[in-house]
PDB file of C-alpha atoms in Angstrom:
ATOM      1  CA  UNK A   1      -2.888  -4.203  -3.239  1.00 81.00           C
ATOM      2  CA  UNK A   2      -1.265  -2.890  -4.756  1.00 90.00           C
ATOM      3  CA  UNK A   3      -0.463   0.941  -3.050  1.00 93.00           C
ATOM      4  CA  UNK A   4       0.005  -1.634   0.082  1.00 90.00           C
ATOM      5  CA  UNK A   5       2.468  -3.452  -1.403  1.00 88.00           C
ATOM      6  CA  UNK A   6       4.659  -0.504  -2.809  1.00 92.00           C
ATOM      7  CA  UNK A   7       3.591   1.029   0.766  1.00 92.00           C
ATOM      8  CA  UNK A   8       5.259  -2.144   2.764  1.00 88.00           C
ATOM      9  CA  UNK A   9       8.569  -1.145   0.847  1.00 87.00           C
ATOM     10  CA  UNK A  10       8.753   2.304   1.149  1.00 91.00           C
ATOM     11  CA  UNK A  11       6.758   5.745   2.288  1.00 94.00           C
ATOM     12  CA  UNK A  12       6.229   6.810  -0.557  1.00 96.00           C
ATOM     13  CA  UNK A  13       3.645  10.637  -1.956  1.00 96.00           C
ATOM     14  CA  UNK A  14       0.124   9.568  -3.054  1.00 96.00           C
ATOM     15  CA  UNK A  15       1.748  11.016  -6.965  1.00 95.00           C
ATOM     16  CA  UNK A  16       4.876   9.320  -6.486  1.00 95.00           C
ATOM     17  CA  UNK A  17       2.744   5.604  -5.853  1.00 96.00           C
ATOM     18  CA  UNK A  18       0.253   7.088  -8.630  1.00 96.00           C
ATOM     19  CA  UNK A  19       3.518   7.409 -10.780  1.00 95.00           C
ATOM     20  CA  UNK A  20       5.109   4.098  -9.694  1.00 94.00           C
ATOM     21  CA  UNK A  21       1.113   1.886  -9.885  1.00 94.00           C
ATOM     22  CA  UNK A  22       0.363   4.087 -13.293  1.00 93.00           C
ATOM     23  CA  UNK A  23      -2.606   5.273 -11.383  1.00 94.00           C
ATOM     24  CA  UNK A  24      -4.462   8.654 -11.099  1.00 96.00           C
ATOM     25  CA  UNK A  25      -3.126  10.448  -8.029  1.00 95.00           C
ATOM     26  CA  UNK A  26      -7.512  11.059  -6.975  1.00 96.00           C
ATOM     27  CA  UNK A  27      -7.602   6.784  -6.977  1.00 95.00           C
ATOM     28  CA  UNK A  28      -4.525   6.835  -4.908  1.00 96.00           C
ATOM     29  CA  UNK A  29      -5.406   9.897  -2.570  1.00 95.00           C
ATOM     30  CA  UNK A  30      -8.829   8.505  -2.317  1.00 96.00           C
ATOM     31  CA  UNK A  31      -7.124   4.649  -1.606  1.00 96.00           C
ATOM     32  CA  UNK A  32      -5.413   6.197   0.838  1.00 96.00           C
ATOM     33  CA  UNK A  33      -7.798   8.017   2.399  1.00 96.00           C
ATOM     34  CA  UNK A  34      -9.572   5.223   3.185  1.00 95.00           C
ATOM     35  CA  UNK A  35      -6.502   3.302   4.688  1.00 94.00           C
ATOM     36  CA  UNK A  36      -6.262   5.594   6.501  1.00 95.00           C
ATOM     37  CA  UNK A  37      -9.459   5.445   8.180  1.00 96.00           C
ATOM     38  CA  UNK A  38      -8.765   1.898   8.750  1.00 93.00           C
ATOM     39  CA  UNK A  39      -5.707   2.989  11.010  1.00 93.00           C
ATOM     40  CA  UNK A  40      -3.593   1.132   8.712  1.00 92.00           C
ATOM     41  CA  UNK A  41      -1.534   3.903   6.996  1.00 95.00           C
ATOM     42  CA  UNK A  42      -0.253   7.153   8.155  1.00 95.00           C
ATOM     43  CA  UNK A  43       0.730  10.332   6.907  1.00 95.00           C
ATOM     44  CA  UNK A  44       3.740  12.473   8.074  1.00 93.00           C
ATOM     45  CA  UNK A  45       3.984  16.257   6.011  1.00 93.00           C
ATOM     46  CA  UNK A  46       7.543  16.308   4.513  1.00 89.00           C
ATOM     47  CA  UNK A  47       7.747  19.887   3.320  1.00 90.00           C
ATOM     48  CA  UNK A  48       4.608  20.661   0.499  1.00 90.00           C
ATOM     49  CA  UNK A  49       4.289  16.973   0.053  1.00 90.00           C
ATOM     50  CA  UNK A  50       2.994  14.230   2.444  1.00 94.00           C
ATOM     51  CA  UNK A  51       4.824  10.587   2.688  1.00 96.00           C
ATOM     52  CA  UNK A  52       2.149   7.755   3.287  1.00 96.00           C
ATOM     53  CA  UNK A  53       3.754   4.550   5.112  1.00 93.00           C
ATOM     54  CA  UNK A  54       2.197   1.933   7.302  1.00 91.00           C
ATOM     55  CA  UNK A  55       0.903   1.624  10.801  1.00 91.00           C
ATOM     56  CA  UNK A  56       4.056   0.256  13.045  1.00 88.00           C
ATOM     57  CA  UNK A  57       0.961  -2.430  13.451  1.00 88.00           C
ATOM     58  CA  UNK A  58      -0.330  -3.493  10.487  1.00 87.00           C
ATOM     59  CA  UNK A  59       3.134  -4.188   8.245  1.00 81.00           C
ATOM     60  CA  UNK A  60       3.471  -7.233  10.149  1.00 81.00           C
ATOM     61  CA  UNK A  61       0.337  -8.460   9.851  1.00 83.00           C
ATOM     62  CA  UNK A  62       0.519  -8.099   5.842  1.00 81.00           C
ATOM     63  CA  UNK A  63       4.365  -8.885   6.243  1.00 80.00           C
ATOM     64  CA  UNK A  64       2.932 -12.422   7.747  1.00 82.00           C
ATOM     65  CA  UNK A  65      -0.013 -13.280   5.905  1.00 79.00           C
ATOM     66  CA  UNK A  66       2.065 -12.730   2.481  1.00 76.00           C
ATOM     67  CA  UNK A  67       4.931 -14.758   3.341  1.00 80.00           C
ATOM     68  CA  UNK A  68       1.700 -17.760   4.090  1.00 81.00           C
ATOM     69  CA  UNK A  69       0.515 -17.432   0.462  1.00 78.00           C
ATOM     70  CA  UNK A  70       4.304 -17.196  -0.363  1.00 77.00           C
ATOM     71  CA  UNK A  71       4.363 -13.312  -2.099  1.00 71.00           C
ATOM     72  CA  UNK A  72       7.114 -12.578   0.302  1.00 59.00           C
ATOM     73  CA  UNK A  73       5.748  -8.688  -0.126  1.00 51.00           C
ATOM     74  CA  UNK A  74       6.694  -8.231  -3.780  1.00 54.00           C
ATOM     75  CA  UNK A  75       4.013  -5.814  -5.274  1.00 49.00           C
ATOM     76  CA  UNK A  76       4.217  -7.866  -8.885  1.00 52.00           C
ATOM     77  CA  UNK A  77       3.543 -11.067  -6.821  1.00 49.00           C
ATOM     78  CA  UNK A  78       0.965  -9.936  -4.481  1.00 48.00           C
ATOM     79  CA  UNK A  79      -0.871  -8.267  -7.431  1.00 48.00           C
ATOM     80  CA  UNK A  80      -0.812 -11.563  -9.597  1.00 48.00           C
ATOM     81  CA  UNK A  81      -2.166 -13.632  -6.423  1.00 45.00           C
ATOM     82  CA  UNK A  82      -5.118 -11.606  -5.794  1.00 43.00           C
ATOM     83  CA  UNK A  83      -5.784 -11.400  -9.408  1.00 44.00           C
ATOM     84  CA  UNK A  84      -5.350 -15.411  -9.746  1.00 41.00           C
ATOM     85  CA  UNK A  85      -8.442 -15.396  -7.223  1.00 41.00           C
ATOM     86  CA  UNK A  86     -10.223 -12.527  -8.898  1.00 41.00           C
ATOM     87  CA  UNK A  87      -9.487  -9.777  -6.063  1.00 41.00           C
ATOM     88  CA  UNK A  88      -8.070  -6.796  -7.458  1.00 39.00           C
TER      89      UNK A  88
END
């Protein structure tokens, strides 16, 4: 959920996400590949890097869900809310 929350704020590369979220780049890349396969994230080449963003269809759905949960798209709140329920 932290990757989704970060991409809700702005597109980012796998390296940028890994650094910001203190995860390994391979871990982030694997998650991004799954999100792309599920059509939740799209990739856009930018020079030597690939920038990832939420799809136009998914972004409003996740925003609506988090607003209903009282999270409002803040990655730190999203992490706390999901971890409180035992989901990471």
